[in-house]
XYZ file of C-alpha atoms in Angstrom:
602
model
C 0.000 0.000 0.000
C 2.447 2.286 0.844
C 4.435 1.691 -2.481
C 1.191 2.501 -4.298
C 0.909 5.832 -2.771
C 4.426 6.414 -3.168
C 3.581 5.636 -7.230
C 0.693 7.315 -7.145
C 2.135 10.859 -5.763
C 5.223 10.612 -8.010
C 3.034 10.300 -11.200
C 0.929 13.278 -9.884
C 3.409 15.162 -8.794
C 3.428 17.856 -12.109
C -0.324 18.416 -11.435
C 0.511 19.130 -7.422
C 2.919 21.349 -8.251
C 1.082 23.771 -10.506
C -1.488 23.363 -7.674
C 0.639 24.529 -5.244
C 1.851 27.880 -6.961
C -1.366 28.389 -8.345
C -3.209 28.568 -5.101
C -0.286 29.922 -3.280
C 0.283 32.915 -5.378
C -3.485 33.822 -5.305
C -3.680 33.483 -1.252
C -0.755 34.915 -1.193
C -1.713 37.925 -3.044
C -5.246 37.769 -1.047
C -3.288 38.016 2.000
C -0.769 40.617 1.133
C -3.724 43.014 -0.253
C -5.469 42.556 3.129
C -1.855 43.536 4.824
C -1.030 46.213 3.219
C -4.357 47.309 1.852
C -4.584 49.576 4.899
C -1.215 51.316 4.977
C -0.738 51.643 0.953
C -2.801 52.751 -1.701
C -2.393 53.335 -5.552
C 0.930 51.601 -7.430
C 2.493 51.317 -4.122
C -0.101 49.000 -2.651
C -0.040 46.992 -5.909
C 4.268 46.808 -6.270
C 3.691 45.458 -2.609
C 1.380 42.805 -2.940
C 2.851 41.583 -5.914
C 6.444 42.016 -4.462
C 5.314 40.082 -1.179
C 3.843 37.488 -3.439
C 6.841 36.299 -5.129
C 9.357 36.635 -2.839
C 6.354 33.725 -1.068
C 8.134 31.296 -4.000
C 11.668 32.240 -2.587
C 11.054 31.050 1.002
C 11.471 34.741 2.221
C 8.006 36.082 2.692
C 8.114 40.043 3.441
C 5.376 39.523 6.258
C 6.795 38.958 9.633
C 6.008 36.399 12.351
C 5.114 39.041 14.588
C 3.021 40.973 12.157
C -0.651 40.913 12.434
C -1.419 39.163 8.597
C -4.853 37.048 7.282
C -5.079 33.131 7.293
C -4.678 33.139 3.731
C -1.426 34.604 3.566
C -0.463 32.003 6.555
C -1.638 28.978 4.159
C 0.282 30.475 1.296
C 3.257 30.815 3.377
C 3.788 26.963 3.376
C 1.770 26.071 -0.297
C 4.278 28.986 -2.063
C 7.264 27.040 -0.787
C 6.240 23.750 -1.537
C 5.412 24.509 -5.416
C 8.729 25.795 -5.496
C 10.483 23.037 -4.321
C 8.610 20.856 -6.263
C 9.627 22.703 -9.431
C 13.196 22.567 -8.517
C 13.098 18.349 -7.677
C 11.087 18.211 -11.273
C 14.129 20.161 -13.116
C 16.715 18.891 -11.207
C 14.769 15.560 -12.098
C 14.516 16.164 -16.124
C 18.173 17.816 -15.971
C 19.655 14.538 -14.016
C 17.776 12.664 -16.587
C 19.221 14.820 -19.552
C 22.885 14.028 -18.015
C 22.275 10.200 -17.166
C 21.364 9.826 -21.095
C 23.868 11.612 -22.301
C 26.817 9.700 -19.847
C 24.740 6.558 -20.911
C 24.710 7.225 -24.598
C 28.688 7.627 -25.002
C 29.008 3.665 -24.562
C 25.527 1.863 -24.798
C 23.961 0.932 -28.280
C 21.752 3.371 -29.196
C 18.200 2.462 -31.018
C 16.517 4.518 -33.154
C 12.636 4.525 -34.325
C 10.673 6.553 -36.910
C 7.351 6.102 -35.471
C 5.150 7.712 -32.949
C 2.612 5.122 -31.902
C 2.404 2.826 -28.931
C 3.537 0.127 -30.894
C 6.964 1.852 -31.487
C 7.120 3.067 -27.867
C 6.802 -0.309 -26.572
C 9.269 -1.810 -28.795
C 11.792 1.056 -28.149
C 11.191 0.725 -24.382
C 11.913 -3.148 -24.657
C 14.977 -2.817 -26.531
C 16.284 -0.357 -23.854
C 15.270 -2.794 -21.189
C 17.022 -5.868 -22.842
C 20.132 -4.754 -23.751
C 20.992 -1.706 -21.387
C 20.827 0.875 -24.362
C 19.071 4.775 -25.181
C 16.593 5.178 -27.701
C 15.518 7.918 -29.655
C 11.732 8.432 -30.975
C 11.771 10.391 -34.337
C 8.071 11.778 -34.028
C 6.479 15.038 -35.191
C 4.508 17.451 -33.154
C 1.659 15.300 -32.941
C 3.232 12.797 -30.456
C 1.249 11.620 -27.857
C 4.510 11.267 -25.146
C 5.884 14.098 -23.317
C 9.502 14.911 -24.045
C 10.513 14.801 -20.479
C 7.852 12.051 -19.569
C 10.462 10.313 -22.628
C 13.750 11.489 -21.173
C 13.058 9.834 -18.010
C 12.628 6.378 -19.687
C 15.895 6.804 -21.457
C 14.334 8.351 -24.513
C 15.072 11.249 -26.552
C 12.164 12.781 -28.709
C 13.610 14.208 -32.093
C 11.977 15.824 -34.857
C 14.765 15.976 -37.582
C 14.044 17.016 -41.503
C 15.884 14.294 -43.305
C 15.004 15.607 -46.336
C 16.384 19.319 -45.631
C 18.295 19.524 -42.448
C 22.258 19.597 -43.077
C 24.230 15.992 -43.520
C 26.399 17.139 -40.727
C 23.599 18.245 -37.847
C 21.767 14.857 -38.550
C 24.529 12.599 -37.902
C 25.339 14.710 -34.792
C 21.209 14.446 -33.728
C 21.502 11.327 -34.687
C 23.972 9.468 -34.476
C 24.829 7.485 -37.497
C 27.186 5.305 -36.115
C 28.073 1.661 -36.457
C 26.716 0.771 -33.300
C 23.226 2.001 -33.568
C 19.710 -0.074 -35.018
C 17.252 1.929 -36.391
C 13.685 0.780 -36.575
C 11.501 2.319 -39.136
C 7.907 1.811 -38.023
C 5.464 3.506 -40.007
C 3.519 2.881 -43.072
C 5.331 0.904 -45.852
C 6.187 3.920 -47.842
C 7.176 6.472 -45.223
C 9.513 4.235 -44.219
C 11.319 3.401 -47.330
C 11.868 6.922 -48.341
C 13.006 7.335 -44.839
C 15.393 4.462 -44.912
C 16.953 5.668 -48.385
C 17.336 9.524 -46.843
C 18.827 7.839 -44.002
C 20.880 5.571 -45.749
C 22.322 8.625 -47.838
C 22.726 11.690 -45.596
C 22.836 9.926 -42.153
C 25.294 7.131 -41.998
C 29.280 7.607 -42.289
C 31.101 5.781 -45.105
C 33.280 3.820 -42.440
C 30.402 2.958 -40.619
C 27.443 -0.026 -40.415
C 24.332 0.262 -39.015
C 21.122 -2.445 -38.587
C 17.762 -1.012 -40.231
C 14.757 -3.049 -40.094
C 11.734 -1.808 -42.214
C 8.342 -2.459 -40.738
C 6.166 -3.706 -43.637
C 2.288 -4.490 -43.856
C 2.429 -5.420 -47.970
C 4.225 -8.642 -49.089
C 3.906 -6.998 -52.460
C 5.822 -3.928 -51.637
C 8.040 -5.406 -49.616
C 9.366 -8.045 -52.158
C 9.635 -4.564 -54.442
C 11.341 -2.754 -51.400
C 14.137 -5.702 -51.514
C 14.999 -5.721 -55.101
C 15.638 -1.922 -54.840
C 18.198 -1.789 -51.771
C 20.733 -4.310 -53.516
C 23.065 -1.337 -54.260
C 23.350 -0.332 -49.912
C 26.106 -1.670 -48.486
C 26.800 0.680 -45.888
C 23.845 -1.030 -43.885
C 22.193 -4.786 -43.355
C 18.993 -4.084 -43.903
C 16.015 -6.126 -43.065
C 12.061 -5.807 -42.945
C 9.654 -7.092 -39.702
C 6.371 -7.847 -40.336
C 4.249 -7.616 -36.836
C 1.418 -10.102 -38.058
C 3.300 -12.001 -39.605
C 5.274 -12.691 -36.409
C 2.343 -13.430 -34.623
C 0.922 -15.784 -37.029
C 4.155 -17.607 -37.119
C 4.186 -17.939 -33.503
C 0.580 -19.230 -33.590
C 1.592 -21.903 -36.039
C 4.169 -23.348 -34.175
C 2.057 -23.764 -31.505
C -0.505 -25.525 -32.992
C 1.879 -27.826 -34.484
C 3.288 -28.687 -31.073
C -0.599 -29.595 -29.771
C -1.027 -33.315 -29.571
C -4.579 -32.794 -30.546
C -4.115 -31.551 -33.519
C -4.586 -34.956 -35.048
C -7.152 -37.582 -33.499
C -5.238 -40.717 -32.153
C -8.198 -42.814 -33.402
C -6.824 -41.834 -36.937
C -3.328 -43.525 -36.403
C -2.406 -46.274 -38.952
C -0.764 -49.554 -38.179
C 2.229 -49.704 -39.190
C 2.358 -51.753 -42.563
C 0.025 -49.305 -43.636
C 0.134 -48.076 -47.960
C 0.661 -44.662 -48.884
C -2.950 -44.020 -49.756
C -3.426 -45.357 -46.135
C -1.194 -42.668 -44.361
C -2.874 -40.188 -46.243
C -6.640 -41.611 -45.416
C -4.936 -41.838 -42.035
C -4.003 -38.342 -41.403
C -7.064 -36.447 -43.261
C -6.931 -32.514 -43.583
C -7.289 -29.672 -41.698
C -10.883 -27.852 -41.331
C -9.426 -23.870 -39.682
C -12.105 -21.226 -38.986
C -10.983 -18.183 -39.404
C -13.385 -15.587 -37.281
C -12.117 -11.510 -38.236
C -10.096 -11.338 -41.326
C -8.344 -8.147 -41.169
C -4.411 -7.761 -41.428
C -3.642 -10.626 -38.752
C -6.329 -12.893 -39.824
C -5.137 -12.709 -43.183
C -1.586 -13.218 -41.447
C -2.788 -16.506 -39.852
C -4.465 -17.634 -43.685
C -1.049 -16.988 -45.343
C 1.333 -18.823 -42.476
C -1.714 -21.335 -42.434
C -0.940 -22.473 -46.055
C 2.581 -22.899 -45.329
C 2.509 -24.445 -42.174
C -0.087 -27.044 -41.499
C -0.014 -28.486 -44.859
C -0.089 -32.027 -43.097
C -1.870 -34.543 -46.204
C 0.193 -34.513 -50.143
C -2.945 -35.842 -51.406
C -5.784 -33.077 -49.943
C -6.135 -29.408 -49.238
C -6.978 -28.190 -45.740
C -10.034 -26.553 -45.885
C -10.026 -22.815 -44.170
C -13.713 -20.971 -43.473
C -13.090 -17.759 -43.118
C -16.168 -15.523 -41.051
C -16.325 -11.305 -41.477
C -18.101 -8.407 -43.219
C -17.271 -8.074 -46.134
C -14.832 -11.148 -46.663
C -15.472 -11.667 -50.140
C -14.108 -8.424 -50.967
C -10.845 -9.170 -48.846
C -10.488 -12.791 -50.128
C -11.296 -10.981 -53.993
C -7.841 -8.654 -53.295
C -6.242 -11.221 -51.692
C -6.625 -13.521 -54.425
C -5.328 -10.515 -56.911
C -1.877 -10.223 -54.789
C -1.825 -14.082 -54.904
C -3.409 -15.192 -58.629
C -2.998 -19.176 -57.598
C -4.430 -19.050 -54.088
C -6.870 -21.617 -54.639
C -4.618 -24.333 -55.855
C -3.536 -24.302 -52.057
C -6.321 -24.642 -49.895
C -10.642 -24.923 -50.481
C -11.499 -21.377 -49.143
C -15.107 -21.106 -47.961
C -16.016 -17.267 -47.290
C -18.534 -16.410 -44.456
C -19.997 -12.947 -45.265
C -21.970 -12.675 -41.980
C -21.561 -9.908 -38.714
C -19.994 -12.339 -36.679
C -21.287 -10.842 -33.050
C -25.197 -11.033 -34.965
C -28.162 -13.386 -33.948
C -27.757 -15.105 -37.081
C -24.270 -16.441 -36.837
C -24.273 -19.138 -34.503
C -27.043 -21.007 -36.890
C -24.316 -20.733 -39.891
C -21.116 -22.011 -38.256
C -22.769 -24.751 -37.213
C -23.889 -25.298 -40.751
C -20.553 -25.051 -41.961
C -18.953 -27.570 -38.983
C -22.209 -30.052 -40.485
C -20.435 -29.884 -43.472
C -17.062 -31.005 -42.535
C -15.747 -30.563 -39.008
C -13.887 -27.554 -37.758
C -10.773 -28.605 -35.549
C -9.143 -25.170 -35.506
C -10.883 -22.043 -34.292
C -9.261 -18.674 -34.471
C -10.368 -15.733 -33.150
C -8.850 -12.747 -34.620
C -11.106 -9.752 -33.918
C -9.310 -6.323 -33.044
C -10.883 -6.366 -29.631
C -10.252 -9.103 -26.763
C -14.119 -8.382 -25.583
C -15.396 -8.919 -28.686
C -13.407 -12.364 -29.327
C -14.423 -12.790 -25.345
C -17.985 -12.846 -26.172
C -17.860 -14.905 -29.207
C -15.824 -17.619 -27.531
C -18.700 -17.846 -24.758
C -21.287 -18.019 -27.816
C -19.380 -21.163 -29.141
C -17.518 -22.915 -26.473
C -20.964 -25.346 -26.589
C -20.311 -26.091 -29.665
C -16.321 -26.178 -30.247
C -16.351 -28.750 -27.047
C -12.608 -30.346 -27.001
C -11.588 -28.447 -30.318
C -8.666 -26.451 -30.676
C -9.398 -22.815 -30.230
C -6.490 -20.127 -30.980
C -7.589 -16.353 -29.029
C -5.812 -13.188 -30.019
C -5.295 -11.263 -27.037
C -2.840 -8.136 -26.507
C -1.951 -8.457 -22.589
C -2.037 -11.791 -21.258
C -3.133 -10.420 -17.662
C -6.412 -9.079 -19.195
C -7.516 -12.697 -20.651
C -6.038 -14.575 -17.378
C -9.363 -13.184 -15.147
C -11.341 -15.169 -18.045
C -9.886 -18.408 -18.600
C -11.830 -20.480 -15.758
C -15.097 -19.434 -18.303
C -13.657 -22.128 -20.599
C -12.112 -24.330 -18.638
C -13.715 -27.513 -19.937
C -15.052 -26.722 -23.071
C -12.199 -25.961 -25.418
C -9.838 -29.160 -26.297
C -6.808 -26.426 -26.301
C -6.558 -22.966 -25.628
C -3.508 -21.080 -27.117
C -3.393 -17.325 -26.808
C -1.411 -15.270 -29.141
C -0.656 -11.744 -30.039
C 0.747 -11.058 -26.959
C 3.149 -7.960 -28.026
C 6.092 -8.489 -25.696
C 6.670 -11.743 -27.308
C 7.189 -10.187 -30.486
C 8.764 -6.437 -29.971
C 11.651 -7.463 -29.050
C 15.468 -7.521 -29.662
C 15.000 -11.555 -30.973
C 12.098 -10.783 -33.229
C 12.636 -7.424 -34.373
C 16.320 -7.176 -34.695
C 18.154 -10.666 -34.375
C 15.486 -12.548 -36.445
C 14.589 -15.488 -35.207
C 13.600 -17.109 -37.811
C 15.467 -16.462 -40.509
C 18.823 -17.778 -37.889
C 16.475 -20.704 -37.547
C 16.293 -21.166 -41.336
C 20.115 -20.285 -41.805
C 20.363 -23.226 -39.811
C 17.765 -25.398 -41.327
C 19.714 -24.320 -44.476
C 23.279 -25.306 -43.837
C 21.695 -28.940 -42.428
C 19.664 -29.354 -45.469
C 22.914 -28.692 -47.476
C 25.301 -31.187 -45.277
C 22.602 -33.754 -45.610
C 22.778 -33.340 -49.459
C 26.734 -32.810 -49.245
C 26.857 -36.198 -47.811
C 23.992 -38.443 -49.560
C 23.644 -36.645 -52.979
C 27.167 -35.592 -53.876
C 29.254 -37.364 -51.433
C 30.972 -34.314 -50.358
C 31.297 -32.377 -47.277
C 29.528 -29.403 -46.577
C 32.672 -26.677 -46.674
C 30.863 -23.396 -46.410
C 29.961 -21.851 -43.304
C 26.124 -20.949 -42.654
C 26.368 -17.617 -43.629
C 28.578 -18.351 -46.194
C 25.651 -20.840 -47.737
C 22.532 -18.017 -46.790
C 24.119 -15.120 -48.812
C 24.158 -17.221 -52.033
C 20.837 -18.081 -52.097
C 18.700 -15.445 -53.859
C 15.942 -13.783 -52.118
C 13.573 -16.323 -53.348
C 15.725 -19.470 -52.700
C 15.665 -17.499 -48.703
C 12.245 -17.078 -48.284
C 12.092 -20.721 -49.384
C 13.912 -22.177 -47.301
C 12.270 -20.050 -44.849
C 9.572 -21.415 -45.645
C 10.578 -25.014 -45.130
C 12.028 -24.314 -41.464
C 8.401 -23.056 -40.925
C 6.850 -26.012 -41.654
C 9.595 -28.661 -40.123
C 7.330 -28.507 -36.841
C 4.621 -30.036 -38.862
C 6.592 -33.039 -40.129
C 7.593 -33.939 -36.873
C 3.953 -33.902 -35.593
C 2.950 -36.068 -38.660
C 5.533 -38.215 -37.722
C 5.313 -38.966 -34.108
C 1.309 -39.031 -35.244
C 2.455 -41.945 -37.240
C 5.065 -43.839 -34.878
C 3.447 -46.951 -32.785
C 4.414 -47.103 -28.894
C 5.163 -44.929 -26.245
C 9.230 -43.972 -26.739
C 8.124 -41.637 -29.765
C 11.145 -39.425 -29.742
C 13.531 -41.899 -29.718
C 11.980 -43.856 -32.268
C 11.802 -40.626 -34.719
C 15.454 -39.880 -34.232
C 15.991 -43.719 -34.895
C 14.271 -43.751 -38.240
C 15.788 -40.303 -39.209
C 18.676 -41.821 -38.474
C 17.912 -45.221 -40.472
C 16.954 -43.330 -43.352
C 19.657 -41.476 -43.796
C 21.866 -44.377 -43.410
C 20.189 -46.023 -45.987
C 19.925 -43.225 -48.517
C 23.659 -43.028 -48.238
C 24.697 -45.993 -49.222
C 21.727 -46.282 -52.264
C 23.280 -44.916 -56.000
C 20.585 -42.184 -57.458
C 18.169 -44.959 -59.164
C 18.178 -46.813 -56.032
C 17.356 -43.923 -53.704
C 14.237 -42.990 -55.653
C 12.830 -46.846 -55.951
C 13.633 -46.803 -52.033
C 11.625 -43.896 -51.117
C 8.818 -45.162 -53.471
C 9.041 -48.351 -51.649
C 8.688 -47.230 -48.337
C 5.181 -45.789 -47.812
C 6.223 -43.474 -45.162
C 9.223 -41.882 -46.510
C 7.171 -41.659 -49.441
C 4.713 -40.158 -47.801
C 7.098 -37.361 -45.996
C 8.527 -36.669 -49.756
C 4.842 -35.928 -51.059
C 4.407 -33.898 -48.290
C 7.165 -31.611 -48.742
C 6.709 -31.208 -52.358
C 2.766 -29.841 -51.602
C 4.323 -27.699 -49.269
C 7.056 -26.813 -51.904
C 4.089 -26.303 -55.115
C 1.945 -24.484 -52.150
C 4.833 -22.066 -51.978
C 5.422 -21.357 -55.367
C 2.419 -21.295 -56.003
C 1.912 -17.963 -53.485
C 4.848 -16.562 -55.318
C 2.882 -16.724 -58.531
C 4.311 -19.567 -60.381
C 2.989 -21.903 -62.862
C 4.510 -24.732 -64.319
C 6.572 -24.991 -67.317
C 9.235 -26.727 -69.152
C 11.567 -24.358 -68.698
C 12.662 -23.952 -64.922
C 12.914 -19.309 -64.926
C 12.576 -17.206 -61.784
C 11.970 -14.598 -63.994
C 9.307 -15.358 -65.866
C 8.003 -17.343 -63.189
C 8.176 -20.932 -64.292
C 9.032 -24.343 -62.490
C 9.826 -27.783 -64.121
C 8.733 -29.465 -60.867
C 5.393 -27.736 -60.458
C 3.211 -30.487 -60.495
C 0.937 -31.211 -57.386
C -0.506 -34.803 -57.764
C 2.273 -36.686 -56.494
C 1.309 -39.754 -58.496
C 1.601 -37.158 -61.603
C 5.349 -36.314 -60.362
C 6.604 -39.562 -59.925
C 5.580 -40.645 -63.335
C 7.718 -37.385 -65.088
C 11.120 -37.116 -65.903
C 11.842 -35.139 -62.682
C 10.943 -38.503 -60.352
C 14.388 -38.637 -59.214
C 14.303 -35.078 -57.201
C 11.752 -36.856 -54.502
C 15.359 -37.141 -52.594
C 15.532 -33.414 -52.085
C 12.176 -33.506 -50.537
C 12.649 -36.400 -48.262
C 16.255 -34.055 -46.988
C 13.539 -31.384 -45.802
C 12.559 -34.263 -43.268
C 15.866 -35.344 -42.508
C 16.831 -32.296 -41.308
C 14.419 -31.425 -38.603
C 16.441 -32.500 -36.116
C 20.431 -32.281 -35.953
């Protein structure tokens, strides 16, 4: 209690203090014209009052103790005083602030972000926080934080002109030095024109510097990376908030158990058409379909492709969704080649809705719900409306602060198979997601395994390149890729351990990794291919990397062709019905698919 008070007054102190000289000078100046109101008249009697008055602030009031003065002037005695000294604690407060940034700032990294929102507060704050650095906010006038209410959180509030302000004055303000990130977090186009004018007039030859680009468009951002080739002064990368999020969300549904019904599991001399009768597809409900529910759609595609001989089926529930799925569908031409899309055009929080989901989960059952709504009340509500009939599904609840859903979670205790929040910001602004990049070290990673493993059973060579080394020679589609098949190695190991009989299911998946690898090695090319068609379950694991692998390409607008060109856009292996692949001439590439399981463990 007494902590809160302390709190309390030290967050109110600005307000007390203009209280305090506010009333104080006008009982002061009550009580001096009562004083002197009888011995003075005219200018004189004004100069006094006003003189008595502010010498009040000074702690030298003109009245004496022995003097015969009003009760007002006694109570401004002591409020006059106080303002002052409050005053003087606040400056020496914002000045010991001031020095502790600038001491602080001569050897700690210093982050940088164009943005004035409480998204790019929080991530600047947590950046501060995690690494023991100063920020700067680049903001306009219209910034909702107080420059001192900044300062004090190790924060400087600048409002440069990188367009007009001198080269020299903005690497002083700024400090364009190699040991600063900068964070550009507006709208897509605002911040490339900012990154370029920063890139130019801001940064030192000698020096480096970390920008990450906040982007919203996939579209613009793939034309945002084919135009900063030519900046070398700078590693340059681009964060995508929902996409993040999504990501997260699909790792953690691949980790569920649930996700696939045990009843489904195959015995183990089980065909291929078996294993995929075995595992079915994926039914996800979708509920809000703004910029994260089209996040969740997008990652969805990628990773829970779980069956090389079906689509997963996605039901997606908002005004207006036809319109959104219509422009989506313009950005991504193939779309439905990946996945049987059902649109919902309905008000989700109407009478009427209930009666249509439950049509839809008639129709084919819904095992994933998300609820993506902007507001946690509204997904709140709707979750209460449906927990009857979602009993023991999976149910996936965006929420911003996890504190705010904890007082709720008894309500669906019971009901729900699963409950996985997600959007929870401080998993995602911060120094891993935002500047190291989590996943694409995770796919650097994924990628130098995936080339040993070929190194070793393809070309019988070591791997001699070092990670790195292997990443920057792959070209920005090869990256995203590969990122893409590090996204989706969570999945494979679910569909495996779904698959494996007894209780010891890890060590019996690193056994048969092991096994097949083994065995792969010591096969010549022919042989490897006529293995993997002979095995049902590594040739189920190939087919199910190469849907992944069309699904992909297909999102990057490809169609298939003859001709293998990135340019135009053609693939020579762009054909989805496995049976259809194995019978071409490009059969004997089902290795590289089967490495993509192979390496999802080291």
């Amino acid at each position: 209690m007494r902590n809160y008070w302390i709190g309390k007054l030290s967050r109110s102190r600005k307000r007390l203090m203009y209280f305090l000289l506010l009333s104080g000078g006008i009982l002061g100046a009550i009580g001096s014209y009562l004083y002197y109101g009888s011995q003075l008249s005219g200018w004189r009697l004004w100069l006094s009052v006003l003189f008595s008055t502010i010498k009040l602030y000074f702690f030298a009031p003109t009245i004496g103790l022995t003097e015969k003065y009003s009760v007002f002037y006694e109570i401004a005695k002591w409020l006059s005083p106080l303002g002052s000294l409050l005053g003087i604690v606040n400056a020496f407060g914002v000045l010991w602030h001031q020095l502790s940034y600038i001491r602080k700032s001569l050897f700690a990294k210093r982050y940088l972000v164009f943005g004035e929102g409480e998204s790019a507060y929080r991530l600047l704050r947590n950046l501060i926080r995690e690494n023991n650095g100063v920020g700067a906010m680049i903001a306009g006038s219209d910034c909702p934080y107080d420059r001192n209410f900044l300062i004090g959180k190790g924060i400087r509030r600048l409002s440069p002109d990188l367009s007009r302000d001198p080269s020299a004055l903005l690497r002083e303000e700024l400090g364009g030095r190699g040991d600063c990130a900068v964070i550009f977090f507006g709208e897509d186009i605002e911040n490339f024109k900012n990154m370029r004018l920063f890139h130019d007039r801001v940064l030192p030859l000698p020096g480096r510097c970390h920008m990450v680009l906040r982007s919203r468009s996939h579209l613009l951002q793939a034309m945002m990376e084919r135009s900063i080739d030519s900046m070398k002064r700078a590693e340059i990368s681009f964060f995508n908030m929902e996409d993040a999020v999504a990501g997260q969300l699909m790792e953690a549904l691949c980790r569920r158990e649930e996700l696939f019904r045990k009843e489904a599991a195959p015995s183990e001399a089980a065909d291929f058409e078996a294993l995929c009768g075995a595992i079915g597809s994926l039914h996800v409900l979708i509920l809000g379909f703004g910029r994260l529910g089209e996040a969740v759609l997008l990652a969805a595609l990628n990773s829970l492709v779980c069956n090389p001989m079906e689509n997963n089926h996605f039901t997606i529930a908002d005004r207006e969704v036809e319109k959104r799925l219509s422009e989506l569908t313009a950005e991504y031409p193939f779309l439905g080649k990946t996945a049987e899309l059902h649109a919902l055009t309905a008000d989700i929080l109407g009478k009427d809705f209930l009666s249509l989901i439950e049509e839809a989960d008639r129709r084919r059952r819904i095992d994933i719900v998300v609820f993506s709504l902007g507001e946690l009340s509204d997904n709140l509500i709707l979750m209460e409306r449906l927990k009857e009939l979602f009993r023991g599904r999976i149910a996936a609840l965006r929420i911003g602060d996890p504190e705010s859903f904890s007082a709720f979670f008894e309500n669906f205790s019971g009901y729900y198979g699963a409950l996985i929040p997600f959007g929870i910001e401080s998993r995602v602004l911060n120094t891993q997601c935002v500047l190291e990049d989590q996943r694409r070290e995770a796919a650097m990673d994924f990628n130098a395994r995936y080339h040993a493993l070929s190194s070793e059973i393809v070309s019988k060579e070591g791997a001699k390149e070092s990670r790195r080394e292997l990443w920057e020679e792959l070209s920005l589609l090869k990256k995203d890729s590969c990122m893409s098949q590090m996204l989706h190695k969570e999945m494979k190991e679910r569909v495996l351990l779904h698959f494996l009989p007894g209780e010891e299911k890890e060590k019996l998946l690193l056994q048969k990794l092991k096994d097949w690898e083994r065995k792969l090695q010591s096969l010549s090319p022919s042989k490897r291919t006529e293995e993997i068609e002979r095995d049902p379950l590594m040739c189920f694991m190939a087919a199910l990397e190469h849907k992944r692998w069309c699904n992909f390409y297909y999102l990057k607008g490809f169609r298939y062709s003859k001709k293998k060109d990135e340019e135009a856009r053609t693939h020579d292996c762009l054909i989805p019905d496995w049976g259809e692949f194995l019978r071409s001439d490009k059969r004997d590439t089902i290795v590289y698919d089967l490495l993509a399981s192979l390496s999802i463990r080291e």
